[in-house]
Short mmCIF file of C-alpha atoms in Angstrom, two decimals:
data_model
loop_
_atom_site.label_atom_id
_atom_site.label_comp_id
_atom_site.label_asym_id
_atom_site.label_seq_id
_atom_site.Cartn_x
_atom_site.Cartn_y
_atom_site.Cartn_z
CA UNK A 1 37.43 -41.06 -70.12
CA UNK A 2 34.24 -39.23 -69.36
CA UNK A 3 35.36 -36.12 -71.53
CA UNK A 4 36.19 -38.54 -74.41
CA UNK A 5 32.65 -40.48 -73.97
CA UNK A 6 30.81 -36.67 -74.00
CA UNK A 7 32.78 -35.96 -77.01
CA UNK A 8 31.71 -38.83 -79.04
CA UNK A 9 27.80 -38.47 -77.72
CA UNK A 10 28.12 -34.68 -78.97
CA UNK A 11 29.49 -36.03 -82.28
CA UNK A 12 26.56 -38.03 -83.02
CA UNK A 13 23.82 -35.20 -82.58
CA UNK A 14 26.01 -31.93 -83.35
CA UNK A 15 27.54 -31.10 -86.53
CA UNK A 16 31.18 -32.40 -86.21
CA UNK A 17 33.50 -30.41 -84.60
CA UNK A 18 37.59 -30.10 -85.20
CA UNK A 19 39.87 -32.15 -82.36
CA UNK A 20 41.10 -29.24 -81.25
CA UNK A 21 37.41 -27.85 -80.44
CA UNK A 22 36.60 -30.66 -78.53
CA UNK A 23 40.11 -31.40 -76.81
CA UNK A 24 39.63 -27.62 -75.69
CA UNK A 25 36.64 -28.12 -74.08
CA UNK A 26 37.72 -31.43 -72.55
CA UNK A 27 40.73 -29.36 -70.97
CA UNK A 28 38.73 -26.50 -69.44
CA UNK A 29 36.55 -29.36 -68.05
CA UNK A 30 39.45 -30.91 -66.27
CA UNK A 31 41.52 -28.14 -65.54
CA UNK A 32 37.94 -27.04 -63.29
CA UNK A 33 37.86 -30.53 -61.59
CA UNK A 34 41.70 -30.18 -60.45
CA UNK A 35 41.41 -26.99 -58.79
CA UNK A 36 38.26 -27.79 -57.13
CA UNK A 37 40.38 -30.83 -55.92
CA UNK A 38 43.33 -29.05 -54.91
CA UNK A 39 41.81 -26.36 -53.71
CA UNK A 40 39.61 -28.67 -50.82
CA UNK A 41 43.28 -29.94 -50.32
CA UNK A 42 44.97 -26.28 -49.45
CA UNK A 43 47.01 -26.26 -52.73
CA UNK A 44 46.26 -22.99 -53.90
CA UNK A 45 45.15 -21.58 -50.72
CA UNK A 46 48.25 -19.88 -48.26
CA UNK A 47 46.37 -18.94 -45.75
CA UNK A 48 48.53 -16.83 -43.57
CA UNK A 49 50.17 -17.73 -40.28
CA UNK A 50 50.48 -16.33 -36.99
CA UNK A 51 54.05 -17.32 -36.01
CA UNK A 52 54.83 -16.53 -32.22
CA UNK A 53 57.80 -14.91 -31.29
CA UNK A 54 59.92 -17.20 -28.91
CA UNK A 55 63.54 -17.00 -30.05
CA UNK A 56 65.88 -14.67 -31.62
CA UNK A 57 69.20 -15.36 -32.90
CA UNK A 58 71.62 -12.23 -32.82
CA UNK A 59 74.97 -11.83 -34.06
CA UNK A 60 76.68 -8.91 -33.79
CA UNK A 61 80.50 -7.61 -34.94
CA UNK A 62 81.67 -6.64 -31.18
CA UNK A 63 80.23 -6.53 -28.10
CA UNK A 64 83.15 -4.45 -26.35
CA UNK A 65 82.13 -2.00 -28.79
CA UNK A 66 78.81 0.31 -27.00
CA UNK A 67 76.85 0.43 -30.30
CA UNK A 68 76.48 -3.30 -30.72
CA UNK A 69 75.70 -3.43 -26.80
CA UNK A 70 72.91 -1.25 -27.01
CA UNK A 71 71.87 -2.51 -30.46
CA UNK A 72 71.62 -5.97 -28.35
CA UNK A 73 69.50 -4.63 -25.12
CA UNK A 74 67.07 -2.63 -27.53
CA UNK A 75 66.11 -5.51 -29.27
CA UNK A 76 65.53 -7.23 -26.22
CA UNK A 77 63.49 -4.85 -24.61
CA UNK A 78 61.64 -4.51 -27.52
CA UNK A 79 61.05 -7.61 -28.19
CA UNK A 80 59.28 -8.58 -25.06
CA UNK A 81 57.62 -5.07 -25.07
CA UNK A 82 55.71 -6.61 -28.71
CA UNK A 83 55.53 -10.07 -27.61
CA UNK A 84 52.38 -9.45 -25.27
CA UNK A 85 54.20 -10.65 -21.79
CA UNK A 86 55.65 -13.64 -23.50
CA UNK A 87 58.90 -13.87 -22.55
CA UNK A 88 61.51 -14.15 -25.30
CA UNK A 89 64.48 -16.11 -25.62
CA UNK A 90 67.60 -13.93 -27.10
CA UNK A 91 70.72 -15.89 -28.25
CA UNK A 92 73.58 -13.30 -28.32
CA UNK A 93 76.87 -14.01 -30.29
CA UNK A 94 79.90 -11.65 -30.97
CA UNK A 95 81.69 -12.93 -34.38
CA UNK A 96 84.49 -10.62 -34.18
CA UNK A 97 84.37 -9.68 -37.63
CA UNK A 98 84.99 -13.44 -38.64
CA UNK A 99 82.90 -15.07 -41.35
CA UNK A 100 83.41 -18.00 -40.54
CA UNK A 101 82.77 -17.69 -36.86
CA UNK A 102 79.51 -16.22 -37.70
CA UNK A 103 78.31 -18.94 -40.28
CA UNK A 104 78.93 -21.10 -37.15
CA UNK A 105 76.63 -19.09 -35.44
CA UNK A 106 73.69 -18.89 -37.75
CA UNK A 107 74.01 -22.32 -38.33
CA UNK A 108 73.45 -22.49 -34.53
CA UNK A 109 70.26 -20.78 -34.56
CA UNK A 110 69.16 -22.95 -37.38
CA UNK A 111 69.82 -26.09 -35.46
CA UNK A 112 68.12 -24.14 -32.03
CA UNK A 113 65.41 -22.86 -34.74
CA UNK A 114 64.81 -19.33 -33.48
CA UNK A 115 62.33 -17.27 -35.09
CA UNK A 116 63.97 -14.40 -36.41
CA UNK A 117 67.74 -13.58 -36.69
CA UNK A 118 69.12 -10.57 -36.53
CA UNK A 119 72.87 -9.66 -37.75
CA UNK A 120 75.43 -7.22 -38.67
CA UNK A 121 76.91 -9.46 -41.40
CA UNK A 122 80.60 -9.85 -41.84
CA UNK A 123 80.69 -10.30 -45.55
CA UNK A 124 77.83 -8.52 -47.20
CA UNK A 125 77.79 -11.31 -49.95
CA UNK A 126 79.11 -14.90 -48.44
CA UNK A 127 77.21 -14.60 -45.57
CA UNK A 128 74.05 -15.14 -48.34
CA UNK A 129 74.39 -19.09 -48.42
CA UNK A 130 73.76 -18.90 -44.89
CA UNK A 131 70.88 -16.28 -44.75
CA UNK A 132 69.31 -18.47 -47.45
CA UNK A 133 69.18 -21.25 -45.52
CA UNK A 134 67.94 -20.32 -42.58
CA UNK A 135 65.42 -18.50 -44.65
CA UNK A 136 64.40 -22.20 -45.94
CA UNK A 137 64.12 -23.16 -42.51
CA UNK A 138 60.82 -20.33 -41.73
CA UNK A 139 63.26 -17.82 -39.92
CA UNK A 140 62.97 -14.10 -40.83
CA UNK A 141 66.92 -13.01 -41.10
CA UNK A 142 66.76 -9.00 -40.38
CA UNK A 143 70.37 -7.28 -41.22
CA UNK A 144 71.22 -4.30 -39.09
CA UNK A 145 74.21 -1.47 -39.24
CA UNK A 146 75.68 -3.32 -42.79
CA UNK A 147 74.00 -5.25 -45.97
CA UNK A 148 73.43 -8.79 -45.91
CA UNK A 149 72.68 -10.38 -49.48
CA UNK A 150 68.94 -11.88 -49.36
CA UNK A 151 68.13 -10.89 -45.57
CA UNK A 152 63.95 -9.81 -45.39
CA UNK A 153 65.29 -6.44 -44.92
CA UNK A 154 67.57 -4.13 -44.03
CA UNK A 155 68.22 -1.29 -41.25
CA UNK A 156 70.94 0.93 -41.33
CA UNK A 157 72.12 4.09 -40.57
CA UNK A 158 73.02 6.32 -43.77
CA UNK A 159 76.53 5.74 -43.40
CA UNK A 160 77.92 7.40 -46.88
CA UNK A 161 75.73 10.63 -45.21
CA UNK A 162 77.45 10.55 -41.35
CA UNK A 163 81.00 10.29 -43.56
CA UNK A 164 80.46 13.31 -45.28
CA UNK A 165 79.00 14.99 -42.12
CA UNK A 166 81.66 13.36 -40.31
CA UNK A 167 84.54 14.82 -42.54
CA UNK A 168 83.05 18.45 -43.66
CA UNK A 169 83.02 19.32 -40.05
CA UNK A 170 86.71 18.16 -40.32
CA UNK A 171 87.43 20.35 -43.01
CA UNK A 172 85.65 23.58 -41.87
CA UNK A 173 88.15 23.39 -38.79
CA UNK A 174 91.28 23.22 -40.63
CA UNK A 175 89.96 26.18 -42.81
CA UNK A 176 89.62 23.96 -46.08
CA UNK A 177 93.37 23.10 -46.56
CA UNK A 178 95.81 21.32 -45.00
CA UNK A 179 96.70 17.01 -44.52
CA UNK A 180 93.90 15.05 -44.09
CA UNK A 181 94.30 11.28 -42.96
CA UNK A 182 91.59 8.45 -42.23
CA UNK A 183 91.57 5.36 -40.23
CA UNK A 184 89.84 2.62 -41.57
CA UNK A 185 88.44 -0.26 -40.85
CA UNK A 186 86.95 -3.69 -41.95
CA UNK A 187 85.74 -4.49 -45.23
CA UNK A 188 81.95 -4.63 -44.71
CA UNK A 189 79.66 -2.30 -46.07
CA UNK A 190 78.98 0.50 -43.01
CA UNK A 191 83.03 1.10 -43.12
CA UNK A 192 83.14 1.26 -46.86
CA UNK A 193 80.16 3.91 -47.09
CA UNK A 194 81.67 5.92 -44.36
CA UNK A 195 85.04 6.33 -46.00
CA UNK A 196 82.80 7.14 -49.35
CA UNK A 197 81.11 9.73 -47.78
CA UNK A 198 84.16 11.19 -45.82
CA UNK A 199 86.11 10.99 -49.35
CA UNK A 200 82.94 12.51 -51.07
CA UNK A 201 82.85 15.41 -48.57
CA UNK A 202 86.68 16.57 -48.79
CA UNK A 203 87.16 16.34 -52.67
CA UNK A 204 85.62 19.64 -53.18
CA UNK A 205 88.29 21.27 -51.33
CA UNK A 206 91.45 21.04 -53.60
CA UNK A 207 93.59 22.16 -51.01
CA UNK A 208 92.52 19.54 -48.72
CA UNK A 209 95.34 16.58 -49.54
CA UNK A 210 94.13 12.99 -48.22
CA UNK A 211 97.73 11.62 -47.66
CA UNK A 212 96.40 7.68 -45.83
CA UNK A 213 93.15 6.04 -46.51
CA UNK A 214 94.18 2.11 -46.51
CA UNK A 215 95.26 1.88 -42.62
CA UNK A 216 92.59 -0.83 -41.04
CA UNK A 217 92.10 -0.11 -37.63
CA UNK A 218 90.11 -2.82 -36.84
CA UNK A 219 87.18 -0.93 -35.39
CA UNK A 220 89.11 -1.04 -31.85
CA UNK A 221 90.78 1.29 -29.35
CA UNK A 222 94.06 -1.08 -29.67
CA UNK A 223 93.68 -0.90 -34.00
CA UNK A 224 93.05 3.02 -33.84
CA UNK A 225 96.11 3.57 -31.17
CA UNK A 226 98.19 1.26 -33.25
CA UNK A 227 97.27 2.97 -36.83
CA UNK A 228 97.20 6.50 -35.38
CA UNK A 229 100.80 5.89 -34.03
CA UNK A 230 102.33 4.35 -37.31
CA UNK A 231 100.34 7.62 -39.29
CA UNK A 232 102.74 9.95 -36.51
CA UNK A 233 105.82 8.52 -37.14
CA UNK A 234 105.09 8.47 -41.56
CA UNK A 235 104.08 12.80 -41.14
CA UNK A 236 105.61 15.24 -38.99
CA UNK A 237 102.73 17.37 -39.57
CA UNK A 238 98.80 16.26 -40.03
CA UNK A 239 95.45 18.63 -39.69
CA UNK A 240 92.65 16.73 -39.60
CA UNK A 241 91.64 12.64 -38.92
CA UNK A 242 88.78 10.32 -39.90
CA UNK A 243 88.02 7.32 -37.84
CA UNK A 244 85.30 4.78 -38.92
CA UNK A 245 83.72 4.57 -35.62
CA UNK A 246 84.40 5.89 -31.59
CA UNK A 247 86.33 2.91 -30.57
CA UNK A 248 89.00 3.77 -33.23
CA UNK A 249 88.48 7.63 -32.25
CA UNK A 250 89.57 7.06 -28.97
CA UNK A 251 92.39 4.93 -29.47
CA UNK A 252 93.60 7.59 -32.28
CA UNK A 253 93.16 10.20 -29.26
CA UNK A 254 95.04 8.37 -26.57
CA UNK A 255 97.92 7.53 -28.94
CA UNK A 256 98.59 11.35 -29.57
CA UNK A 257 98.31 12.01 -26.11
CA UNK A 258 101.22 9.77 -25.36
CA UNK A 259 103.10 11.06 -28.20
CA UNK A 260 102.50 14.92 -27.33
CA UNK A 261 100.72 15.84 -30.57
CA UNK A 262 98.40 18.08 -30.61
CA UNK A 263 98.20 19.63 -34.15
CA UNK A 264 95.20 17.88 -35.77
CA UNK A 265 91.29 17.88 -34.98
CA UNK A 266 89.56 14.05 -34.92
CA UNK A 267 85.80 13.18 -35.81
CA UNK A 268 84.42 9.63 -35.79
CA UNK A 269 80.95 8.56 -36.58
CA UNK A 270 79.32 6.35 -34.18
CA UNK A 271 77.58 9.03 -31.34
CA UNK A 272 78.23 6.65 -28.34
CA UNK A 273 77.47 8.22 -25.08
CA UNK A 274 80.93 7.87 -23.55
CA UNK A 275 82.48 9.87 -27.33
CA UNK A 276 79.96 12.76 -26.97
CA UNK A 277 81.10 13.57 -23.26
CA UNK A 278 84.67 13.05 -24.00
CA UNK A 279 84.61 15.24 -26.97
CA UNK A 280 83.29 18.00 -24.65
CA UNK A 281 86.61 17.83 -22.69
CA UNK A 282 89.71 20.11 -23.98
CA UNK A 283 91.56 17.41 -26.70
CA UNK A 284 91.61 16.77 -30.71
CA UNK A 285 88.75 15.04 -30.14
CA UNK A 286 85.93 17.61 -32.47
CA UNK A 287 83.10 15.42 -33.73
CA UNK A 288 81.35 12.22 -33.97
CA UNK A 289 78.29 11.44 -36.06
CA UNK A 290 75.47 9.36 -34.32
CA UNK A 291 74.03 6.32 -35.08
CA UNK A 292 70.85 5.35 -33.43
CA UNK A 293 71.16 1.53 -32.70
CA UNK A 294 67.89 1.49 -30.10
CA UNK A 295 65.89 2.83 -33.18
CA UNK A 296 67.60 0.28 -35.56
CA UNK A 297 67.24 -2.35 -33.36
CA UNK A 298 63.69 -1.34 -32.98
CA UNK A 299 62.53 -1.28 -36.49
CA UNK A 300 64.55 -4.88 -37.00
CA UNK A 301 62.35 -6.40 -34.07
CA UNK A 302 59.07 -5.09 -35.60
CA UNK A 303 59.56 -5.81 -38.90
CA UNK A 304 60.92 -9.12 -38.09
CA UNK A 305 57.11 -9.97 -35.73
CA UNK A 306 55.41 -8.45 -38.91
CA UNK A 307 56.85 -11.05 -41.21
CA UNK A 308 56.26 -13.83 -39.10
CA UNK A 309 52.88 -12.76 -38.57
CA UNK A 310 52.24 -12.65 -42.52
CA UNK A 311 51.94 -9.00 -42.97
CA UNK A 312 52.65 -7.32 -45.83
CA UNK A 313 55.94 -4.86 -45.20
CA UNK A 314 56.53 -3.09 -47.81
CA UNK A 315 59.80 -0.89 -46.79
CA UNK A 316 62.27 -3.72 -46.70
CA UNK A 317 65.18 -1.46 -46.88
CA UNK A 318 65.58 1.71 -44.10
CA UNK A 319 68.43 4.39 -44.21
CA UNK A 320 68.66 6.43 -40.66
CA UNK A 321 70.16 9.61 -41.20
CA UNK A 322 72.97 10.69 -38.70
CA UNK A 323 73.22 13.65 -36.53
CA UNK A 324 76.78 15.43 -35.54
CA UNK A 325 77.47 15.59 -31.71
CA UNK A 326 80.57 18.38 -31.73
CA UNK A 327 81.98 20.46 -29.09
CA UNK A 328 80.08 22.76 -27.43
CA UNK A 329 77.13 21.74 -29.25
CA UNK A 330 74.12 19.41 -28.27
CA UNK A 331 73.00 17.33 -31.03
CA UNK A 332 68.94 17.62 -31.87
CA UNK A 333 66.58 14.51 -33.59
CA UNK A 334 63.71 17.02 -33.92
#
């Protein structure tokens, strides 16, 4: 009302003006008044919060597996290391590969409203729903070892680059020729890139001949012994295996041991301490690329206290090259 009272005043002692002049002006005026307003009531001001650090929610694929073990006590120590001598609370959950065990588990933080939740996701993509949500809820979600749709970021080792690694150490052993197998695994993204790499490495040998790439070993000693003996009983002969990761390794190893074959050379990717002393030992056993889970883990705890602090992060997704452990040779980080 006061804008339309000031325009007819200015009307009388002005030269007349078009509506739109005067609506303009009435606008601006008003447009000034609401953000004055709103801004006394904290509309348009997000000032930024200092969220402690009490809980963290972590799900991980499997804990019989080392990697996901120490991936679990590094973020732990860490965590209380940042967190000034405040202890924190870590919720630990294995999902066994299983969606749907782990949306049960997220969901469980959300209810328990941790902080910050770190995973290695089952399903890159339908876990999202659930990492959106808990998002909603204030909690920083932090994806470790494999790609979660919509997490805050991302830490992973460069798994396409410990496959090739992995698998041109393979090949130099066997000369550049000769039947070349690998052992699978689960369908999330760190298997996937692995077998990329691996693939990636050994098609520029065309005497290399991958005869098995679609064998899932589960990511376990019992899936690699199981898929290693079915490969031995389809080929008399093999050179050279890939396994997605140590557990599978081993079980690979301990199934030719029991059947008395010898022929072929194994690499893995995965570095655990337990696969780089065994691979010392006299067996097929060559290689195994190393992941660093205490520096993923790491990077996921401090990125997930910068976020809830407010700070600006501005590498949201981290690649951690790999490093080959082989016989006779001591792997370097330099």
């Amino acid at each position: 009302m006061a804008c339309l009272s000031n325009a007819r005043n200015e009307a009388k002692v002005a030269a007349p003006r078009s509506a739109y002049a005067w609506m303009a002006s009435c606008l601006r005026r008003s447009l000034i008044t609401a953000a004055c307003i709103c801004s006394s009531w904290g509309v348009f001001a997000q000032p930024v919060v200092d969220q402690p650090l009490r809980s963290i929610g972590m799900s991980v694929a499997d804990l019989g597996n080392p990697f996901f073990v120490e991936l679990v006590d590094s973020a732990t120590r860490k965590a209380n290391e940042l967190n000034e001598g405040v202890p924190v609370e870590v919720i630990v959950r294995s999902d066994a590969y299983d969606l749907n065990r782990q949306m049960r588990q997220l969901n469980d933080f959300i209810e328990r409203k941790v902080d910050l939740i770190i995973l290695t996701a089952a399903d890159e993509y339908k876990i999202a729903p659930v990492v959106a949500k808990a998002q909603r809820a204030g909690i920083k979600v932090i994806a470790v070892d494999v790609n979660a749709h919509g997490a805050d970021a991302t830490i992973t080792t460069d798994n396409v680059q410990a496959g090739m690694v992995a698998c041109e150490r393979l090949a130099k052993e066997i000369g550049y020729q000769g039947q070349f197998v690998i052992i699978n695994g689960v369908s999330v993204s760190s298997v996937l890139e692995r077998v990329a790499g691996c693939k990636s490495a050994i098609n520029r040998y065309p005497n290399i001949t991958l005869l098995s790439d679609r064998l899932n070993g589960t990511g376990s000693r019992e899936g690699g012994m199981e898929a290693m003996t079915y490969l031995m009983e389809e080929y008399d002969h093999l050179d050279a295996v890939f396994a997605i990761n140590d557990p599978t390794a081993y079980g690979a190893m301990m199934a030719a041991q029991q059947a008395g074959r010898n022929e072929f050379v194994l690499a893995s990717v995965d570095g655990s301490n337990f696969a780089i002393k065994t691979i010392q030992y006299p067996n097929i056993w060559l290689a195994t690329a190393i992941q660093r889970p205490q520096l993923m883990a790491e990077k996921a705890v401090e990125i997930g206290m910068a976020l809830l602090k407010g700070e600006d992060v501005r590498q949201r997704f981290i690649l951690i090259p790999a490093k080959l452990a082989q016989k006779d040779v001591q792997p370097s980080f330099n």
